[in-house]
Amino acid sequence: MKIKLTLLLIAMMLAGCSVISSSQKGEAVSEKKSEINEKDKIPPGFFPIDLKVVSVGDSLTQGVGDTKEQGGYIPYLEQLLSNHKGVTSAEFLNYGVRGNRSNQLIKKLKSEDVMESISEADMVIITIGGNDIMKVVRENFTRLNLDAFNKEQLVFEENLRDVLNSIRKGNPDSTVLLVGLYNPFLEWFSEITEMSMIMDEWNESSKNILAEYENTYFVDIADIFEQSDENLLYTDYFHPNDRGYELIAGRIYERIQEDGLEELLQRQTIVR
């Protein structure tokens, strides 16, 4: 009886050792898997990708004032992106229309060719709002007041949300950038400081709306025109000239580098 009891105790001890050993092995395997998973995280730019970029909006996207007629900021930005180590090439599709206001951009986004391009885009860049403000200036030139701009701002905010919703519906994963407004009236109405204040309010409102959506970024360009000693406006004193577009492209690239490009490259590396 004692022998049987002793054998039973030995068997239990061996079984316990076996359980512990298996548990320890399981933990070791789990740790190894964890290490492998960490190593499997591919750094941005490890596999360079071909970026597809869709530009939509107004004359700043079309490139009015660009003496080379190559699309305003687009050729400069294309070169900057193509030189990035994580990008093989950057293909741009330009759907900018001179004079477009935010309500007209909504209609433009409903066209089949534009939405198809957006559905395949890694990045969508928007310029809009300048003509919405110009509409107020033209309709109230002799009696400009803040109320007229505030009223139009509410309309613009609703339209901007519609624009972003359309883009997100067509492509939930693309990186979206909205280029902010600058004050082109400095040359005409330098003594009217309210114009810069109006631009700032519209830009701040746009930032708040963009914060409601993932992977959306605001590109502030107002200071480029306000603080430069260079002439950055075309002969119409409204649109950027070649140098102005070059600086806008640089600011867009900086913004992409700051928050958008590395995340975009990481996402696209995983997907592809």
PDB file of C-alpha atoms in Angstrom:
ATOM      1  CA  MET A   1       0.000   0.000   0.000  1.00  0.00           C
ATOM      2  CA  LYS A   2       2.845   2.340   0.873  1.00  0.00           C
ATOM      3  CA  ILE A   3       4.492   1.532  -2.447  1.00  0.00           C
ATOM      4  CA  LYS A   4       1.306   2.383  -4.355  1.00  0.00           C
ATOM      5  CA  LEU A   5       0.936   5.643  -2.436  1.00  0.00           C
ATOM      6  CA  THR A   6       4.558   6.572  -3.099  1.00  0.00           C
ATOM      7  CA  LEU A   7       4.168   5.837  -6.797  1.00  0.00           C
ATOM      8  CA  LEU A   8       1.019   7.951  -6.877  1.00  0.00           C
ATOM      9  CA  LEU A   9       2.811  10.880  -5.269  1.00  0.00           C
ATOM     10  CA  ILE A  10       5.701  10.569  -7.706  1.00  0.00           C
ATOM     11  CA  ALA A  11       3.267  10.479 -10.637  1.00  0.00           C
ATOM     12  CA  MET A  12       1.522  13.619  -9.371  1.00  0.00           C
ATOM     13  CA  MET A  13       4.835  15.401  -8.971  1.00  0.00           C
ATOM     14  CA  LEU A  14       5.884  14.461 -12.486  1.00  0.00           C
ATOM     15  CA  ALA A  15       2.542  15.615 -13.858  1.00  0.00           C
ATOM     16  CA  GLY A  16       2.959  18.929 -12.042  1.00  0.00           C
ATOM     17  CA  CYS A  17       6.406  19.353 -13.488  1.00  0.00           C
ATOM     18  CA  SER A  18       5.024  18.549 -16.920  1.00  0.00           C
ATOM     19  CA  VAL A  19       2.289  21.195 -16.556  1.00  0.00           C
ATOM     20  CA  ILE A  20       4.748  23.817 -15.388  1.00  0.00           C
ATOM     21  CA  SER A  21       7.109  22.914 -18.171  1.00  0.00           C
ATOM     22  CA  SER A  22       4.346  23.207 -20.783  1.00  0.00           C
ATOM     23  CA  SER A  23       3.246  26.508 -19.311  1.00  0.00           C
ATOM     24  CA  GLN A  24       6.772  27.825 -19.374  1.00  0.00           C
ATOM     25  CA  LYS A  25       7.178  26.654 -22.942  1.00  0.00           C
ATOM     26  CA  GLY A  26       3.904  28.384 -23.857  1.00  0.00           C
ATOM     27  CA  GLU A  27       5.115  31.623 -22.335  1.00  0.00           C
ATOM     28  CA  ALA A  28       8.419  31.322 -24.149  1.00  0.00           C
ATOM     29  CA  VAL A  29       6.674  30.721 -27.483  1.00  0.00           C
ATOM     30  CA  SER A  30       4.350  33.644 -26.787  1.00  0.00           C
ATOM     31  CA  GLU A  31       7.314  35.898 -26.044  1.00  0.00           C
ATOM     32  CA  LYS A  32       9.029  34.785 -29.239  1.00  0.00           C
ATOM     33  CA  LYS A  33       5.878  35.471 -31.238  1.00  0.00           C
ATOM     34  CA  SER A  34       5.659  38.893 -29.650  1.00  0.00           C
ATOM     35  CA  GLU A  35       9.252  39.596 -30.601  1.00  0.00           C
ATOM     36  CA  ILE A  36       8.607  38.418 -34.152  1.00  0.00           C
ATOM     37  CA  ASN A  37       5.521  40.613 -34.406  1.00  0.00           C
ATOM     38  CA  GLU A  38       7.543  43.607 -33.274  1.00  0.00           C
ATOM     39  CA  LYS A  39      10.148  42.847 -35.913  1.00  0.00           C
ATOM     40  CA  ASP A  40       7.405  42.425 -38.505  1.00  0.00           C
ATOM     41  CA  LYS A  41       6.364  46.077 -38.142  1.00  0.00           C
ATOM     42  CA  ILE A  42       7.604  47.492 -41.418  1.00  0.00           C
ATOM     43  CA  PRO A  43       9.025  51.015 -41.124  1.00  0.00           C
ATOM     44  CA  PRO A  44       7.517  53.706 -43.351  1.00  0.00           C
ATOM     45  CA  GLY A  45       9.303  53.928 -46.667  1.00  0.00           C
ATOM     46  CA  PHE A  46      10.806  50.415 -46.470  1.00  0.00           C
ATOM     47  CA  PHE A  47       8.869  49.529 -49.615  1.00  0.00           C
ATOM     48  CA  PRO A  48       8.557  52.721 -51.741  1.00  0.00           C
ATOM     49  CA  ILE A  49       5.106  53.224 -53.229  1.00  0.00           C
ATOM     50  CA  ASP A  50       3.546  55.057 -56.166  1.00  0.00           C
ATOM     51  CA  LEU A  51       1.403  57.832 -54.687  1.00  0.00           C
ATOM     52  CA  LYS A  52      -1.886  58.736 -56.358  1.00  0.00           C
ATOM     53  CA  VAL A  53      -2.962  62.289 -55.534  1.00  0.00           C
ATOM     54  CA  VAL A  54      -6.234  63.967 -56.512  1.00  0.00           C
ATOM     55  CA  SER A  55      -6.446  67.771 -56.354  1.00  0.00           C
ATOM     56  CA  VAL A  56      -9.892  69.397 -56.304  1.00  0.00           C
ATOM     57  CA  GLY A  57     -11.153  72.910 -55.807  1.00  0.00           C
ATOM     58  CA  ASP A  58     -10.811  76.362 -57.282  1.00  0.00           C
ATOM     59  CA  SER A  59      -8.307  78.429 -59.270  1.00  0.00           C
ATOM     60  CA  LEU A  60      -5.480  77.654 -56.826  1.00  0.00           C
ATOM     61  CA  THR A  61      -5.786  74.023 -57.859  1.00  0.00           C
ATOM     62  CA  GLN A  62      -6.226  74.838 -61.534  1.00  0.00           C
ATOM     63  CA  GLY A  63      -3.146  77.039 -61.269  1.00  0.00           C
ATOM     64  CA  VAL A  64      -4.347  80.469 -62.374  1.00  0.00           C
ATOM     65  CA  GLY A  65      -1.334  82.807 -62.250  1.00  0.00           C
ATOM     66  CA  ASP A  66       1.093  80.021 -63.078  1.00  0.00           C
ATOM     67  CA  THR A  67       2.995  81.374 -66.092  1.00  0.00           C
ATOM     68  CA  LYS A  68       4.160  77.865 -66.993  1.00  0.00           C
ATOM     69  CA  GLU A  69       0.549  76.607 -66.973  1.00  0.00           C
ATOM     70  CA  GLN A  70       1.556  73.368 -65.254  1.00  0.00           C
ATOM     71  CA  GLY A  71      -0.995  73.387 -62.458  1.00  0.00           C
ATOM     72  CA  GLY A  72       0.085  75.955 -59.866  1.00  0.00           C
ATOM     73  CA  TYR A  73       1.522  74.230 -56.790  1.00  0.00           C
ATOM     74  CA  ILE A  74       1.215  70.734 -58.266  1.00  0.00           C
ATOM     75  CA  PRO A  75       4.536  70.391 -60.186  1.00  0.00           C
ATOM     76  CA  TYR A  76       6.473  71.685 -57.176  1.00  0.00           C
ATOM     77  CA  LEU A  77       4.721  69.319 -54.789  1.00  0.00           C
ATOM     78  CA  GLU A  78       5.076  66.426 -57.217  1.00  0.00           C
ATOM     79  CA  GLN A  79       8.843  66.915 -57.239  1.00  0.00           C
ATOM     80  CA  LEU A  80       9.038  67.150 -53.447  1.00  0.00           C
ATOM     81  CA  LEU A  81       6.994  63.967 -52.969  1.00  0.00           C
ATOM     82  CA  SER A  82       8.881  62.048 -55.664  1.00  0.00           C
ATOM     83  CA  ASN A  83      12.171  62.861 -53.908  1.00  0.00           C
ATOM     84  CA  HIS A  84      10.942  61.292 -50.658  1.00  0.00           C
ATOM     85  CA  LYS A  85      12.659  57.985 -49.928  1.00  0.00           C
ATOM     86  CA  GLY A  86       9.319  56.249 -49.391  1.00  0.00           C
ATOM     87  CA  VAL A  87       7.824  57.371 -52.703  1.00  0.00           C
ATOM     88  CA  THR A  88       8.691  55.982 -56.126  1.00  0.00           C
ATOM     89  CA  SER A  89       6.516  58.476 -58.006  1.00  0.00           C
ATOM     90  CA  ALA A  90       3.609  60.848 -57.405  1.00  0.00           C
ATOM     91  CA  GLU A  91       0.789  60.897 -59.939  1.00  0.00           C
ATOM     92  CA  PHE A  92      -1.522  63.936 -59.781  1.00  0.00           C
ATOM     93  CA  LEU A  93      -5.012  64.326 -61.203  1.00  0.00           C
ATOM     94  CA  ASN A  94      -6.097  67.966 -61.295  1.00  0.00           C
ATOM     95  CA  TYR A  95      -9.813  68.789 -61.097  1.00  0.00           C
ATOM     96  CA  GLY A  96      -9.469  72.457 -60.181  1.00  0.00           C
ATOM     97  CA  VAL A  97     -11.931  74.899 -61.750  1.00  0.00           C
ATOM     98  CA  ARG A  98     -11.386  78.633 -61.769  1.00  0.00           C
ATOM     99  CA  GLY A  99     -14.082  80.503 -59.848  1.00  0.00           C
ATOM    100  CA  ASN A 100     -15.451  77.424 -58.077  1.00  0.00           C
ATOM    101  CA  ARG A 101     -17.199  78.075 -54.777  1.00  0.00           C
ATOM    102  CA  SER A 102     -17.843  75.429 -52.136  1.00  0.00           C
ATOM    103  CA  ASN A 103     -21.372  74.648 -53.398  1.00  0.00           C
ATOM    104  CA  GLN A 104     -19.977  74.119 -56.913  1.00  0.00           C
ATOM    105  CA  LEU A 105     -17.279  71.803 -55.580  1.00  0.00           C
ATOM    106  CA  ILE A 106     -20.016  69.633 -54.057  1.00  0.00           C
ATOM    107  CA  LYS A 107     -21.514  69.220 -57.526  1.00  0.00           C
ATOM    108  CA  LYS A 108     -18.086  68.540 -59.031  1.00  0.00           C
ATOM    109  CA  LEU A 109     -17.516  65.704 -56.571  1.00  0.00           C
ATOM    110  CA  LYS A 110     -20.695  64.001 -57.772  1.00  0.00           C
ATOM    111  CA  SER A 111     -19.261  63.493 -61.260  1.00  0.00           C
ATOM    112  CA  GLU A 112     -18.336  59.903 -62.023  1.00  0.00           C
ATOM    113  CA  ASP A 113     -14.770  60.553 -63.189  1.00  0.00           C
ATOM    114  CA  VAL A 114     -13.846  62.645 -60.145  1.00  0.00           C
ATOM    115  CA  MET A 115     -15.306  60.188 -57.648  1.00  0.00           C
ATOM    116  CA  GLU A 116     -13.647  57.254 -59.394  1.00  0.00           C
ATOM    117  CA  SER A 117     -10.289  59.009 -59.121  1.00  0.00           C
ATOM    118  CA  ILE A 118     -10.882  59.797 -55.448  1.00  0.00           C
ATOM    119  CA  SER A 119     -11.771  56.168 -54.733  1.00  0.00           C
ATOM    120  CA  GLU A 120      -8.284  55.171 -55.932  1.00  0.00           C
ATOM    121  CA  ALA A 121      -6.394  58.088 -54.356  1.00  0.00           C
ATOM    122  CA  ASP A 122      -3.884  57.868 -51.532  1.00  0.00           C
ATOM    123  CA  MET A 123      -4.231  61.605 -50.960  1.00  0.00           C
ATOM    124  CA  VAL A 124      -6.831  64.288 -51.744  1.00  0.00           C
ATOM    125  CA  ILE A 125      -5.869  67.982 -51.639  1.00  0.00           C
ATOM    126  CA  ILE A 126      -8.573  70.677 -51.527  1.00  0.00           C
ATOM    127  CA  THR A 127      -8.443  74.421 -52.188  1.00  0.00           C
ATOM    128  CA  ILE A 128     -11.790  76.118 -51.627  1.00  0.00           C
ATOM    129  CA  GLY A 129     -13.329  79.131 -49.902  1.00  0.00           C
ATOM    130  CA  GLY A 130     -11.629  82.067 -51.596  1.00  0.00           C
ATOM    131  CA  ASN A 131     -14.446  82.529 -54.086  1.00  0.00           C
ATOM    132  CA  ASP A 132     -17.054  82.210 -51.324  1.00  0.00           C
ATOM    133  CA  ILE A 133     -15.475  85.273 -49.711  1.00  0.00           C
ATOM    134  CA  MET A 134     -15.160  87.042 -53.070  1.00  0.00           C
ATOM    135  CA  LYS A 135     -18.901  86.528 -53.552  1.00  0.00           C
ATOM    136  CA  VAL A 136     -19.541  88.547 -50.389  1.00  0.00           C
ATOM    137  CA  VAL A 137     -17.100  91.271 -51.471  1.00  0.00           C
ATOM    138  CA  ARG A 138     -18.700  91.648 -54.886  1.00  0.00           C
ATOM    139  CA  GLU A 139     -22.267  91.667 -53.593  1.00  0.00           C
ATOM    140  CA  ASN A 140     -21.520  94.119 -50.768  1.00  0.00           C
ATOM    141  CA  PHE A 141     -18.623  96.156 -52.151  1.00  0.00           C
ATOM    142  CA  THR A 142     -20.051  99.555 -51.168  1.00  0.00           C
ATOM    143  CA  ARG A 143     -21.306  98.387 -47.782  1.00  0.00           C
ATOM    144  CA  LEU A 144     -18.942  95.686 -46.546  1.00  0.00           C
ATOM    145  CA  ASN A 145     -19.751  94.508 -43.022  1.00  0.00           C
ATOM    146  CA  LEU A 146     -18.882  91.565 -40.832  1.00  0.00           C
ATOM    147  CA  ASP A 147     -22.450  90.281 -40.728  1.00  0.00           C
ATOM    148  CA  ALA A 148     -22.386  89.496 -44.437  1.00  0.00           C
ATOM    149  CA  PHE A 149     -19.180  87.469 -44.044  1.00  0.00           C
ATOM    150  CA  ASN A 150     -20.465  85.686 -40.942  1.00  0.00           C
ATOM    151  CA  LYS A 151     -23.645  84.676 -42.757  1.00  0.00           C
ATOM    152  CA  GLU A 152     -21.698  83.298 -45.708  1.00  0.00           C
ATOM    153  CA  GLN A 153     -19.308  81.520 -43.346  1.00  0.00           C
ATOM    154  CA  LEU A 154     -22.161  79.412 -41.975  1.00  0.00           C
ATOM    155  CA  VAL A 155     -23.035  78.355 -45.518  1.00  0.00           C
ATOM    156  CA  PHE A 156     -19.380  77.541 -46.226  1.00  0.00           C
ATOM    157  CA  GLU A 157     -19.107  75.405 -43.089  1.00  0.00           C
ATOM    158  CA  GLU A 158     -22.097  73.301 -44.136  1.00  0.00           C
ATOM    159  CA  ASN A 159     -20.708  72.944 -47.654  1.00  0.00           C
ATOM    160  CA  LEU A 160     -17.265  71.957 -46.371  1.00  0.00           C
ATOM    161  CA  ARG A 161     -18.808  69.154 -44.347  1.00  0.00           C
ATOM    162  CA  ASP A 162     -20.638  67.963 -47.469  1.00  0.00           C
ATOM    163  CA  VAL A 163     -17.352  68.012 -49.389  1.00  0.00           C
ATOM    164  CA  LEU A 164     -15.560  65.962 -46.727  1.00  0.00           C
ATOM    165  CA  ASN A 165     -18.472  63.534 -46.419  1.00  0.00           C
ATOM    166  CA  SER A 166     -18.435  62.956 -50.184  1.00  0.00           C
ATOM    167  CA  ILE A 167     -14.697  62.271 -50.163  1.00  0.00           C
ATOM    168  CA  ARG A 168     -14.980  59.945 -47.194  1.00  0.00           C
ATOM    169  CA  LYS A 169     -17.872  58.100 -48.819  1.00  0.00           C
ATOM    170  CA  GLY A 170     -15.783  57.544 -51.934  1.00  0.00           C
ATOM    171  CA  ASN A 171     -12.598  56.712 -50.034  1.00  0.00           C
ATOM    172  CA  PRO A 172     -12.631  56.202 -46.241  1.00  0.00           C
ATOM    173  CA  ASP A 173      -8.855  55.713 -46.008  1.00  0.00           C
ATOM    174  CA  SER A 174      -7.311  58.515 -48.068  1.00  0.00           C
ATOM    175  CA  THR A 175      -5.287  61.302 -46.477  1.00  0.00           C
ATOM    176  CA  VAL A 176      -7.161  64.589 -46.978  1.00  0.00           C
ATOM    177  CA  LEU A 177      -5.588  68.049 -46.848  1.00  0.00           C
ATOM    178  CA  LEU A 178      -7.406  71.377 -46.968  1.00  0.00           C
ATOM    179  CA  VAL A 179      -5.264  74.354 -47.989  1.00  0.00           C
ATOM    180  CA  GLY A 180      -6.267  77.374 -45.940  1.00  0.00           C
ATOM    181  CA  LEU A 181      -7.183  80.859 -47.123  1.00  0.00           C
ATOM    182  CA  TYR A 182      -4.808  83.800 -47.485  1.00  0.00           C
ATOM    183  CA  ASN A 183      -5.680  87.478 -47.752  1.00  0.00           C
ATOM    184  CA  PRO A 184      -5.256  88.551 -51.397  1.00  0.00           C
ATOM    185  CA  PHE A 185      -6.688  91.981 -50.631  1.00  0.00           C
ATOM    186  CA  LEU A 186      -3.563  93.262 -48.869  1.00  0.00           C
ATOM    187  CA  GLU A 187      -2.517  95.021 -52.065  1.00  0.00           C
ATOM    188  CA  TRP A 188      -5.938  96.651 -52.483  1.00  0.00           C
ATOM    189  CA  PHE A 189      -7.191  97.151 -48.940  1.00  0.00           C
ATOM    190  CA  SER A 190      -4.069  97.133 -46.786  1.00  0.00           C
ATOM    191  CA  GLU A 191      -5.717  99.618 -44.417  1.00  0.00           C
ATOM    192  CA  ILE A 192      -8.701  97.323 -43.822  1.00  0.00           C
ATOM    193  CA  THR A 193      -7.359  94.991 -41.126  1.00  0.00           C
ATOM    194  CA  GLU A 194     -10.751  93.302 -40.789  1.00  0.00           C
ATOM    195  CA  MET A 195     -10.093  91.295 -43.976  1.00  0.00           C
ATOM    196  CA  SER A 196      -7.241  89.385 -42.368  1.00  0.00           C
ATOM    197  CA  MET A 197      -9.409  88.835 -39.299  1.00  0.00           C
ATOM    198  CA  ILE A 198     -12.172  87.397 -41.495  1.00  0.00           C
ATOM    199  CA  MET A 199      -9.709  85.033 -43.181  1.00  0.00           C
ATOM    200  CA  ASP A 200      -8.440  83.913 -39.774  1.00  0.00           C
ATOM    201  CA  GLU A 201     -11.980  83.160 -38.575  1.00  0.00           C
ATOM    202  CA  TRP A 202     -12.797  81.147 -41.679  1.00  0.00           C
ATOM    203  CA  ASN A 203      -9.522  79.211 -41.347  1.00  0.00           C
ATOM    204  CA  GLU A 204     -10.146  78.491 -37.671  1.00  0.00           C
ATOM    205  CA  SER A 205     -13.628  77.255 -38.505  1.00  0.00           C
ATOM    206  CA  SER A 206     -12.181  74.932 -41.160  1.00  0.00           C
ATOM    207  CA  LYS A 207      -9.690  73.515 -38.663  1.00  0.00           C
ATOM    208  CA  ASN A 208     -12.499  72.697 -36.245  1.00  0.00           C
ATOM    209  CA  ILE A 209     -14.478  70.924 -38.950  1.00  0.00           C
ATOM    210  CA  LEU A 210     -11.454  68.905 -40.091  1.00  0.00           C
ATOM    211  CA  ALA A 211     -10.972  67.751 -36.496  1.00  0.00           C
ATOM    212  CA  GLU A 212     -14.239  65.837 -36.845  1.00  0.00           C
ATOM    213  CA  TYR A 213     -12.695  63.534 -39.471  1.00  0.00           C
ATOM    214  CA  GLU A 214      -9.787  61.086 -39.294  1.00  0.00           C
ATOM    215  CA  ASN A 215      -6.686  61.526 -41.465  1.00  0.00           C
ATOM    216  CA  THR A 216      -7.570  65.103 -42.393  1.00  0.00           C
ATOM    217  CA  TYR A 217      -5.119  67.991 -42.130  1.00  0.00           C
ATOM    218  CA  PHE A 218      -5.194  71.772 -42.437  1.00  0.00           C
ATOM    219  CA  VAL A 219      -2.440  73.579 -44.341  1.00  0.00           C
ATOM    220  CA  ASP A 220      -1.984  77.170 -43.165  1.00  0.00           C
ATOM    221  CA  ILE A 221      -0.588  79.452 -45.879  1.00  0.00           C
ATOM    222  CA  ALA A 222      -1.833  82.890 -44.719  1.00  0.00           C
ATOM    223  CA  ASP A 223       1.501  83.899 -43.198  1.00  0.00           C
ATOM    224  CA  ILE A 224       3.344  83.146 -46.432  1.00  0.00           C
ATOM    225  CA  PHE A 225       1.678  86.125 -48.093  1.00  0.00           C
ATOM    226  CA  GLU A 226       1.385  88.391 -45.056  1.00  0.00           C
ATOM    227  CA  GLN A 227       4.980  88.158 -43.864  1.00  0.00           C
ATOM    228  CA  SER A 228       6.945  87.937 -47.102  1.00  0.00           C
ATOM    229  CA  ASP A 229       8.982  90.790 -48.568  1.00  0.00           C
ATOM    230  CA  GLU A 230       8.725  89.124 -51.976  1.00  0.00           C
ATOM    231  CA  ASN A 231       5.954  89.776 -54.455  1.00  0.00           C
ATOM    232  CA  LEU A 232       4.025  86.512 -54.401  1.00  0.00           C
ATOM    233  CA  LEU A 233       0.955  87.586 -56.361  1.00  0.00           C
ATOM    234  CA  TYR A 234       0.255  87.371 -60.069  1.00  0.00           C
ATOM    235  CA  THR A 235      -0.405  90.506 -62.127  1.00  0.00           C
ATOM    236  CA  ASP A 236      -4.106  90.316 -61.176  1.00  0.00           C
ATOM    237  CA  TYR A 237      -3.051  90.923 -57.530  1.00  0.00           C
ATOM    238  CA  PHE A 238      -5.263  88.051 -56.449  1.00  0.00           C
ATOM    239  CA  HIS A 239      -3.771  84.696 -57.463  1.00  0.00           C
ATOM    240  CA  PRO A 240      -0.290  83.496 -56.534  1.00  0.00           C
ATOM    241  CA  ASN A 241       2.530  83.851 -59.036  1.00  0.00           C
ATOM    242  CA  ASP A 242       5.076  81.103 -59.737  1.00  0.00           C
ATOM    243  CA  ARG A 243       7.023  81.838 -56.554  1.00  0.00           C
ATOM    244  CA  GLY A 244       3.811  81.961 -54.548  1.00  0.00           C
ATOM    245  CA  TYR A 245       2.788  78.521 -55.793  1.00  0.00           C
ATOM    246  CA  GLU A 246       6.246  77.155 -55.054  1.00  0.00           C
ATOM    247  CA  LEU A 247       5.973  78.332 -51.443  1.00  0.00           C
ATOM    248  CA  ILE A 248       2.455  76.896 -51.138  1.00  0.00           C
ATOM    249  CA  ALA A 249       3.756  73.529 -52.361  1.00  0.00           C
ATOM    250  CA  GLY A 250       6.537  73.680 -49.788  1.00  0.00           C
ATOM    251  CA  ARG A 251       4.049  74.380 -47.005  1.00  0.00           C
ATOM    252  CA  ILE A 252       1.792  71.505 -48.105  1.00  0.00           C
ATOM    253  CA  TYR A 253       4.792  69.179 -48.117  1.00  0.00           C
ATOM    254  CA  GLU A 254       5.843  70.347 -44.662  1.00  0.00           C
ATOM    255  CA  ARG A 255       2.343  69.628 -43.354  1.00  0.00           C
ATOM    256  CA  ILE A 256       2.321  66.193 -44.945  1.00  0.00           C
ATOM    257  CA  GLN A 257       5.718  65.464 -43.446  1.00  0.00           C
ATOM    258  CA  GLU A 258       4.596  66.678 -40.042  1.00  0.00           C
ATOM    259  CA  ASP A 259       1.540  64.481 -39.650  1.00  0.00           C
ATOM    260  CA  GLY A 260       0.413  62.813 -42.838  1.00  0.00           C
ATOM    261  CA  LEU A 261       3.064  61.223 -45.042  1.00  0.00           C
ATOM    262  CA  GLU A 262       4.683  58.780 -42.624  1.00  0.00           C
ATOM    263  CA  GLU A 263       1.288  57.502 -41.473  1.00  0.00           C
ATOM    264  CA  LEU A 264       0.119  57.298 -45.072  1.00  0.00           C
ATOM    265  CA  LEU A 265       3.186  55.323 -46.121  1.00  0.00           C
ATOM    266  CA  GLN A 266       2.734  52.999 -43.151  1.00  0.00           C
ATOM    267  CA  ARG A 267      -0.919  52.358 -44.006  1.00  0.00           C
ATOM    268  CA  GLN A 268      -0.232  51.813 -47.702  1.00  0.00           C
ATOM    269  CA  THR A 269       2.729  49.513 -46.960  1.00  0.00           C
ATOM    270  CA  ILE A 270       0.432  47.296 -44.866  1.00  0.00           C
ATOM    271  CA  VAL A 271      -2.371  47.325 -47.444  1.00  0.00           C
ATOM    272  CA  ARG A 272      -0.117  46.642 -50.404  1.00  0.00           C
TER     273      ARG A 272
END
